Tab-separated table of C-alpha atoms in Angstrom:
chain	number	residue	atom	x	y	z
A	1	MET	CA	-0.040	-0.050	0.169
A	2	ALA	CA	1.375	3.426	-0.962
A	3	HIS	CA	1.899	5.746	1.947
A	4	ALA	CA	1.055	9.095	0.243
A	5	THR	CA	-0.010	12.121	2.003
A	6	ALA	CA	-2.548	14.601	0.858
A	7	THR	CA	-1.169	17.691	-0.919
A	8	GLY	CA	-3.965	19.791	-2.074
A	9	GLY	CA	-3.302	22.857	-0.128
A	10	GLY	CA	-6.716	24.660	0.826
A	11	GLY	CA	-8.732	22.072	-0.614
A	12	ASP	CA	-11.433	22.639	-3.200
A	13	PRO	CA	-14.719	24.173	-2.120
A	14	ARG	CA	-16.346	22.942	-5.339
A	15	ARG	CA	-16.074	19.373	-4.462
A	16	GLY	CA	-16.875	20.079	-0.656
A	17	VAL	CA	-13.083	19.905	0.306
A	18	ILE	CA	-11.876	22.609	2.700
A	19	GLY	CA	-8.315	22.805	4.296
A	20	HIS	CA	-8.156	23.539	7.903
A	21	GLY	CA	-4.386	23.948	8.064
A	22	GLY	CA	-1.783	21.970	9.766
A	23	GLY	CA	-2.477	18.809	7.630
A	24	VAL	CA	-6.240	18.617	8.219
A	25	TRP	CA	-9.036	18.611	5.625
A	26	SER	CA	-12.768	18.076	5.688
A	27	ILE	CA	-14.623	16.382	2.786
A	28	ALA	CA	-18.317	16.643	2.661
A	29	VAL	CA	-19.697	13.139	1.827
A	30	PRO	CA	-23.508	13.327	1.128
A	31	ILE	CA	-26.168	11.624	3.443
A	32	PRO	CA	-28.856	10.309	1.157
A	33	ASP	CA	-32.258	11.684	1.883
A	34	ASN	CA	-31.326	13.342	5.047
A	35	PRO	CA	-31.836	17.005	6.217
A	36	LEU	CA	-28.200	17.256	7.517
A	37	GLY	CA	-27.173	16.921	3.915
A	38	HIS	CA	-23.691	15.606	4.618
A	39	THR	CA	-21.159	14.133	6.893
A	40	LEU	CA	-17.893	16.088	7.113
A	41	VAL	CA	-15.210	13.442	6.850
A	42	HIS	CA	-11.958	14.738	8.300
A	43	LEU	CA	-8.455	14.013	6.749
A	44	LEU	CA	-5.475	13.906	8.884
A	45	ASP	CA	-2.011	13.722	7.533
A	46	THR	CA	0.400	11.196	9.256
A	47	GLY	CA	4.012	10.170	8.812
A	48	ARG	CA	2.390	6.844	7.579
A	49	GLY	CA	-0.183	8.254	5.030
A	50	PRO	CA	-3.602	9.743	5.435
A	51	VAL	CA	-5.878	9.197	8.209
A	52	LEU	CA	-9.447	9.467	7.912
A	53	ILE	CA	-12.090	10.387	11.025
A	54	ASP	CA	-15.285	8.807	9.969
A	55	THR	CA	-16.146	7.972	6.493
A	56	GLY	CA	-19.795	8.674	5.344
A	57	TRP	CA	-22.693	6.667	4.384
A	58	ASP	CA	-22.496	3.391	2.356
A	59	ASP	CA	-24.148	4.796	-0.999
A	60	PRO	CA	-22.713	5.117	-4.480
A	61	ALA	CA	-23.087	8.764	-4.479
A	62	SER	CA	-21.247	8.983	-1.061
A	63	TRP	CA	-18.417	6.826	-2.012
A	64	ASP	CA	-17.891	8.758	-5.134
A	65	ALA	CA	-17.788	12.117	-3.149
A	66	LEU	CA	-15.165	10.579	-1.055
A	67	ARG	CA	-13.141	9.555	-3.745
A	68	ALA	CA	-13.562	12.814	-5.729
A	69	GLY	CA	-12.600	14.744	-2.254
A	70	LEU	CA	-9.629	12.519	-1.599
A	71	ALA	CA	-8.626	13.212	-5.379
A	72	ALA	CA	-8.809	16.944	-5.059
A	73	LEU	CA	-6.387	16.815	-2.286
A	74	GLY	CA	-3.917	14.772	-4.388
A	75	THR	CA	-4.547	11.476	-2.596
A	76	ARG	CA	-6.751	8.223	-3.496
A	77	VAL	CA	-8.788	5.715	-0.943
A	78	GLU	CA	-5.977	3.307	-1.710
A	79	ASP	CA	-3.369	5.330	0.215
A	80	VAL	CA	-5.484	5.727	3.335
A	81	HIS	CA	-3.578	4.204	6.209
A	82	GLY	CA	-6.326	4.000	8.729
A	83	VAL	CA	-9.784	4.925	9.651
A	84	VAL	CA	-10.812	6.404	13.282
A	85	ILE	CA	-14.663	6.193	13.890
A	86	THR	CA	-16.134	8.651	16.321
A	87	HIS	CA	-19.360	6.380	16.398
A	88	HIS	CA	-20.976	3.520	15.043
A	89	HIS	CA	-23.870	5.202	13.268
A	90	PRO	CA	-24.031	4.727	9.405
A	91	ASP	CA	-23.357	8.448	8.434
A	92	HIS	CA	-19.992	8.082	9.938
A	93	HIS	CA	-19.026	4.101	9.776
A	94	GLY	CA	-20.641	3.335	6.631
A	95	LEU	CA	-18.196	3.208	4.068
A	96	SER	CA	-15.513	2.021	6.751
A	97	GLY	CA	-15.469	-1.468	4.945
A	98	ARG	CA	-14.996	-0.243	1.535
A	99	VAL	CA	-12.141	2.023	2.583
A	100	ARG	CA	-10.495	-1.011	4.057
A	101	GLU	CA	-11.011	-3.215	1.097
A	102	ALA	CA	-9.548	-0.615	-1.114
A	103	SER	CA	-6.397	0.249	0.992
A	104	GLY	CA	-5.780	-2.240	3.751
A	105	ALA	CA	-6.428	0.575	6.318
A	106	TRP	CA	-7.162	-0.258	9.906
A	107	ILE	CA	-10.420	0.725	11.568
A	108	ALA	CA	-10.459	1.871	15.253
A	109	MET	CA	-13.705	2.186	17.312
A	110	HIS	CA	-14.368	2.485	21.009
A	111	PRO	CA	-15.371	-0.958	22.220
A	112	ALA	CA	-18.800	-0.080	23.576
A	113	ASP	CA	-19.783	0.738	19.730
A	114	ALA	CA	-17.754	-1.980	18.482
A	115	ALA	CA	-20.175	-4.136	20.565
A	116	VAL	CA	-23.041	-2.519	18.905
A	117	VAL	CA	-21.606	-3.231	15.633
A	118	ARG	CA	-20.961	-6.818	16.614
A	119	ARG	CA	-24.688	-7.278	17.816
A	120	THR	CA	-25.714	-5.830	14.464
A	121	ARG	CA	-23.917	-8.182	12.268
A	122	GLU	CA	-24.996	-11.314	14.384
A	123	ALA	CA	-28.676	-10.337	14.725
A	124	GLU	CA	-31.204	-12.933	13.640
A	125	PRO	CA	-33.207	-11.314	10.874
A	126	GLY	CA	-36.260	-9.895	12.245
A	127	ALA	CA	-34.839	-9.775	15.451
A	128	TRP	CA	-34.726	-5.995	15.478
A	129	LEU	CA	-38.664	-5.829	14.509
A	130	ASP	CA	-39.533	-7.841	17.357
A	131	PHE	CA	-37.346	-5.680	19.764
A	132	LEU	CA	-38.948	-2.378	18.081
A	133	LEU	CA	-42.352	-3.411	18.364
A	134	ALA	CA	-42.210	-4.475	22.224
A	135	ARG	CA	-40.377	-1.401	23.148
A	136	LEU	CA	-43.015	0.902	21.232
A	137	THR	CA	-45.890	-0.886	22.873
A	138	ALA	CA	-44.320	-0.597	26.252
A	139	ALA	CA	-43.974	3.082	25.469
A	140	GLY	CA	-47.916	3.407	24.779
A	141	ALA	CA	-47.595	3.855	21.000
A	142	PRO	CA	-51.006	3.621	19.573
A	143	ASP	CA	-52.252	0.771	17.125
A	144	ALA	CA	-52.052	2.936	14.068
A	145	HIS	CA	-48.328	3.207	14.812
A	146	THR	CA	-47.503	-0.366	15.517
A	147	ALA	CA	-49.904	-1.895	13.107
A	148	PRO	CA	-47.136	-1.968	10.051
A	149	LEU	CA	-44.810	-3.648	12.409
A	150	ARG	CA	-47.209	-6.297	13.839
A	151	GLN	CA	-48.398	-6.926	10.016
A	152	ALA	CA	-44.774	-7.339	8.790
A	153	ARG	CA	-44.017	-9.678	11.684
A	154	ALA	CA	-47.145	-11.806	11.036
A	155	SER	CA	-46.641	-12.097	7.375
A	156	GLY	CA	-43.155	-13.270	7.888
A	157	ARG	CA	-41.787	-10.175	5.932
A	158	GLY	CA	-39.811	-8.988	9.098
A	159	ARG	CA	-37.849	-12.410	9.055
A	160	ALA	CA	-36.556	-11.340	5.535
A	161	LEU	CA	-35.819	-7.835	6.182
A	162	PRO	CA	-31.914	-7.410	5.218
A	163	VAL	CA	-29.529	-7.173	8.278
A	164	PRO	CA	-26.870	-4.472	8.030
A	165	ARG	CA	-23.486	-5.596	7.711
A	166	PRO	CA	-21.076	-2.982	9.243
A	167	ALA	CA	-17.332	-3.257	9.129
A	168	LEU	CA	-15.780	-4.766	12.461
A	169	PRO	CA	-13.191	-2.587	13.592
A	170	ASP	CA	-9.817	-4.218	14.264
A	171	ARG	CA	-8.646	-1.636	16.800
A	172	ALA	CA	-9.833	-0.563	20.049
A	173	ILE	CA	-9.948	3.245	21.025
A	174	VAL	CA	-8.613	3.572	24.556
A	175	PRO	CA	-10.229	6.433	26.213
A	176	GLY	CA	-7.700	9.015	27.293
A	177	GLY	CA	-5.065	7.334	25.071
A	178	LEU	CA	-3.188	8.671	22.106
A	179	LEU	CA	-3.923	6.996	18.863
A	180	ASP	CA	-0.933	5.484	17.138
A	181	LEU	CA	-0.330	8.135	14.468
A	182	ALA	CA	3.281	8.988	13.326
A	183	GLY	CA	3.968	12.396	13.851
A	184	ARG	CA	0.547	13.407	15.280
A	185	ARG	CA	-0.738	13.814	18.891
A	186	LEU	CA	-4.399	12.617	18.809
A	187	ARG	CA	-5.976	11.656	22.093
A	188	ALA	CA	-9.122	9.982	22.588
A	189	VAL	CA	-11.777	11.335	24.573
A	190	TRP	CA	-14.873	9.071	25.354
A	191	THR	CA	-17.982	11.095	25.399
A	192	PRO	CA	-20.860	8.801	25.616
A	193	GLY	CA	-24.422	10.104	24.998
A	194	HIS	CA	-25.144	10.138	21.459
A	195	THR	CA	-24.052	6.439	21.517
A	196	PRO	CA	-22.590	4.446	24.223
A	197	GLY	CA	-18.850	4.497	22.646
A	198	HIS	CA	-19.071	7.834	21.162
A	199	VAL	CA	-15.618	9.473	21.186
A	200	CYS	CA	-14.108	12.966	20.312
A	201	LEU	CA	-10.596	13.227	19.316
A	202	HIS	CA	-8.305	16.129	20.769
A	203	LEU	CA	-5.631	16.999	18.532
A	204	GLU	CA	-2.990	18.192	21.043
A	205	GLU	CA	-0.977	20.494	18.565
A	206	ASP	CA	-0.555	24.411	18.313
A	207	HIS	CA	-3.479	25.825	16.122
A	208	PRO	CA	-1.931	26.584	12.657
A	209	ALA	CA	-3.541	29.982	12.921
A	210	HIS	CA	-2.168	30.850	16.417
A	211	ARG	CA	-5.819	30.856	17.785
A	212	PRO	CA	-5.971	30.818	21.520
A	213	GLY	CA	-6.766	27.638	23.273
A	214	HIS	CA	-5.466	23.992	23.370
A	215	GLY	CA	-5.338	22.341	19.997
A	216	ARG	CA	-8.416	21.254	18.106
A	217	LEU	CA	-11.415	18.913	18.646
A	218	PHE	CA	-12.822	16.679	16.241
A	219	SER	CA	-16.049	16.378	17.910
A	220	GLY	CA	-18.265	14.119	15.694
A	221	ASP	CA	-21.660	14.413	16.767
A	222	HIS	CA	-21.308	15.342	20.252
A	223	LEU	CA	-20.721	18.961	20.071
A	224	LEU	CA	-22.430	20.660	17.313
A	225	PRO	CA	-22.704	24.507	16.402
A	226	GLY	CA	-26.151	24.813	15.561
A	227	ILE	CA	-28.143	21.898	16.761
A	228	SER	CA	-28.300	19.328	19.563
A	229	PRO	CA	-27.655	15.794	18.689
A	230	HIS	CA	-30.266	13.166	19.044
A	231	ILE	CA	-30.169	11.461	22.563
A	232	GLY	CA	-32.366	8.486	22.650
A	233	LEU	CA	-31.987	5.335	24.391
A	234	TYR	CA	-29.138	2.786	23.974
A	235	GLU	CA	-30.625	-0.041	22.179
A	236	ASP	CA	-29.517	-3.801	23.059
A	237	PRO	CA	-32.101	-6.269	23.067
A	238	ASP	CA	-29.878	-8.505	25.351
A	239	ASP	CA	-29.229	-6.092	28.130
A	240	ALA	CA	-31.964	-4.838	30.437
A	241	THR	CA	-29.293	-2.896	32.292
A	242	PRO	CA	-30.998	0.419	33.059
A	243	THR	CA	-28.885	3.359	31.395
A	244	ASP	CA	-28.852	7.158	31.520
A	245	PRO	CA	-27.928	8.216	27.995
A	246	LEU	CA	-28.843	11.838	28.720
A	247	GLY	CA	-27.105	11.909	31.779
A	248	ASP	CA	-24.062	10.491	30.035
A	249	TYR	CA	-24.251	13.340	27.283
A	250	LEU	CA	-24.512	15.998	29.920
A	251	ASP	CA	-21.395	14.777	31.745
A	252	SER	CA	-19.417	14.316	28.619
A	253	LEU	CA	-20.528	17.815	27.413
A	254	GLU	CA	-18.779	19.295	30.373
A	255	ARG	CA	-16.009	17.033	29.816
A	256	ALA	CA	-15.543	18.173	26.218
A	257	GLY	CA	-15.739	21.823	27.531
A	258	ARG	CA	-12.828	21.706	29.905
A	259	LEU	CA	-10.474	20.667	27.016
A	260	GLY	CA	-10.196	24.511	26.139
A	261	ALA	CA	-10.121	23.560	22.362
A	262	ALA	CA	-9.099	26.538	20.230
A	263	GLU	CA	-11.570	25.085	17.509
A	264	VAL	CA	-13.988	22.432	17.048
A	265	LEU	CA	-14.121	20.299	13.906
A	266	PRO	CA	-17.732	18.504	13.979
A	267	ALA	CA	-19.011	16.147	11.626
A	268	HIS	CA	-21.953	18.251	10.582
A	269	GLN	CA	-22.542	21.946	9.790
A	270	HIS	CA	-19.056	23.626	10.067
A	271	ALA	CA	-16.059	24.236	12.255
A	272	PHE	CA	-16.465	26.789	15.121
A	273	THR	CA	-14.706	28.358	18.070
A	274	GLY	CA	-15.898	29.136	21.403
A	275	ALA	CA	-16.402	25.415	22.592
A	276	ALA	CA	-16.984	26.117	26.064
A	277	ALA	CA	-19.671	28.810	25.262
A	278	ARG	CA	-21.343	26.155	23.060
A	279	VAL	CA	-21.160	23.642	25.892
A	280	ALA	CA	-22.664	26.105	28.348
A	281	GLU	CA	-25.734	26.955	25.637
A	282	LEU	CA	-26.282	23.189	25.138
A	283	LEU	CA	-26.288	22.238	28.971
A	284	ALA	CA	-28.753	25.314	29.470
A	285	HIS	CA	-30.996	24.224	26.587
A	286	HIS	CA	-31.151	20.581	28.163
A	287	GLU	CA	-32.135	21.901	31.852
A	288	GLU	CA	-34.728	24.315	30.123
A	289	ARG	CA	-36.187	21.395	28.186
A	290	LEU	CA	-36.409	19.159	31.275
A	291	THR	CA	-37.853	21.866	33.392
A	292	GLY	CA	-40.525	22.016	30.580
A	293	LEU	CA	-41.145	18.148	30.649
A	294	LEU	CA	-41.643	18.362	34.458
A	295	ALA	CA	-44.649	20.878	33.759
A	296	LEU	CA	-45.990	18.500	31.082
A	297	LEU	CA	-45.831	15.530	33.708
A	298	ALA	CA	-47.997	17.319	36.201
A	299	ALA	CA	-50.438	14.449	35.200
A	300	PRO	CA	-49.447	11.009	34.393
A	301	LEU	CA	-48.150	10.443	30.884
A	302	THR	CA	-46.785	7.698	29.026
A	303	PRO	CA	-43.306	8.220	26.996
A	304	TRP	CA	-45.426	8.193	23.645
A	305	GLN	CA	-47.897	10.986	25.081
A	306	LEU	CA	-45.046	13.065	26.330
A	307	ALA	CA	-43.058	12.834	22.761
A	308	GLU	CA	-46.625	14.295	21.318
A	309	ARG	CA	-46.280	17.129	23.752
A	310	MET	CA	-42.642	17.856	23.323
A	311	THR	CA	-41.283	20.897	20.953
A	312	TRP	CA	-39.685	19.510	17.776
A	313	ASN	CA	-38.615	21.191	14.616
A	314	ARG	CA	-41.883	20.564	13.250
A	315	PRO	CA	-45.551	19.837	14.633
A	316	TRP	CA	-46.129	16.179	15.809
A	317	ASP	CA	-48.735	15.577	12.935
A	318	LEU	CA	-46.202	16.547	10.144
A	319	ILE	CA	-43.223	14.468	11.800
A	320	PRO	CA	-42.624	11.234	9.530
A	321	TYR	CA	-43.263	7.509	11.031
A	322	GLY	CA	-39.597	6.829	11.616
A	323	SER	CA	-38.785	9.932	13.000
A	324	ARG	CA	-41.890	9.403	15.710
A	325	THR	CA	-39.968	6.551	16.495
A	326	ILE	CA	-36.937	8.403	17.346
A	327	ALA	CA	-38.659	10.993	19.198
A	328	VAL	CA	-40.338	8.588	21.592
A	329	SER	CA	-36.900	7.066	22.305
A	330	GLU	CA	-35.480	10.781	23.094
A	331	ALA	CA	-38.745	11.394	25.404
A	332	GLU	CA	-37.796	7.938	27.048
A	333	ALA	CA	-34.212	9.043	27.447
A	334	HIS	CA	-35.524	12.360	29.126
A	335	LEU	CA	-37.597	10.269	31.481
A	336	ARG	CA	-34.931	7.939	32.312
A	337	HIS	CA	-32.756	11.019	33.520
A	338	LEU	CA	-35.729	12.645	35.454
A	339	VAL	CA	-36.137	9.415	37.151
A	340	LYS	CA	-32.807	8.966	38.145
A	341	LEU	CA	-32.498	12.858	39.594
A	342	GLY	CA	-35.599	11.964	41.603
A	343	ARG	CA	-37.684	14.478	39.947
A	344	ALA	CA	-40.101	12.105	38.177
A	345	GLU	CA	-41.313	8.517	38.911
A	346	PRO	CA	-43.283	5.781	37.147
A	347	VAL	CA	-46.919	5.451	38.272
A	348	PRO	CA	-47.125	2.096	40.175
A	349	GLY	CA	-49.432	-0.374	38.515
A	350	SER	CA	-49.811	1.580	34.935
A	351	ALA	CA	-49.623	-0.344	31.803
A	352	PRO	CA	-48.356	0.699	29.641
A	353	VAL	CA	-46.204	2.731	32.184
A	354	THR	CA	-46.973	6.413	32.767
A	355	TYR	CA	-44.636	8.682	34.729
A	356	VAL	CA	-45.438	11.714	36.915
A	357	ALA	CA	-43.319	14.693	38.166
A	358	LEU	CA	-42.466	14.922	41.826
């Protein structure tokens, strides 16, 4: 495998490529049929060749965009030395397998998300459908929402659903440790919340534009300049251990803010400064939201009923079917956190379970 390095200077914005200085670039890789538009795949020059931070969605147009972006930087997929994954979601990890097949690159991921990938690969066809139906029923979803899932299961179509086969990583990211990148200081910061194994990556090097602060932070989906990432339940059909993803996220936000990064390079939207201020905004946003949910829980509500009453980016009636399932998961994550804080509790004997503020 050739160990070429990217040589494209400031990049080519026409190809969705932007140079960030100091051997760092971003390539906009499209996400099909998604309002986010694209994932920012970052390329980091190392002494052994280019390393990618995330890869984008596994789709022909996305693959073509990644290859074109690399070409604009004077390198190729075949030259990639390694892939570091911030988290297992398909708009980040999707193309990792194709990159490894083309280049022989290693793939690194936090063990918690690697376990999710392994479960996904090993899942029996239709098992996810059964799990999803049970969870939605327990959350109080109406028959109109669960009917398509029940029909699919009864007809056997659920058993024939294709099971995604995301690539298994071959290196484990050690929280707090430096990655083995020749000539670079890239430290892993475990930031669970969006997923159980989400990591940010702290480039502990002077900012190329001499901005005040400590290095740069590749923040994945953890810290974004204009939106808050989805925080839902960690989905594991085989593990009934109660989790608190929202609590994990809030704790991780504070940890990221304390790094004092001069600049944040997220996987969506755009690079930005003022990480500590953005962390403070997000913490205030979630506290305000939790306070609002407590007001809604003056009377007992199921997770579905709570989701119906929460504020989203559009009215509930206009939220698509699949997005409603995601919204209910987010409502459940907020309820878990309120219960853990002692600010709400499940109503004994209620079925489906309702929750009420204390």
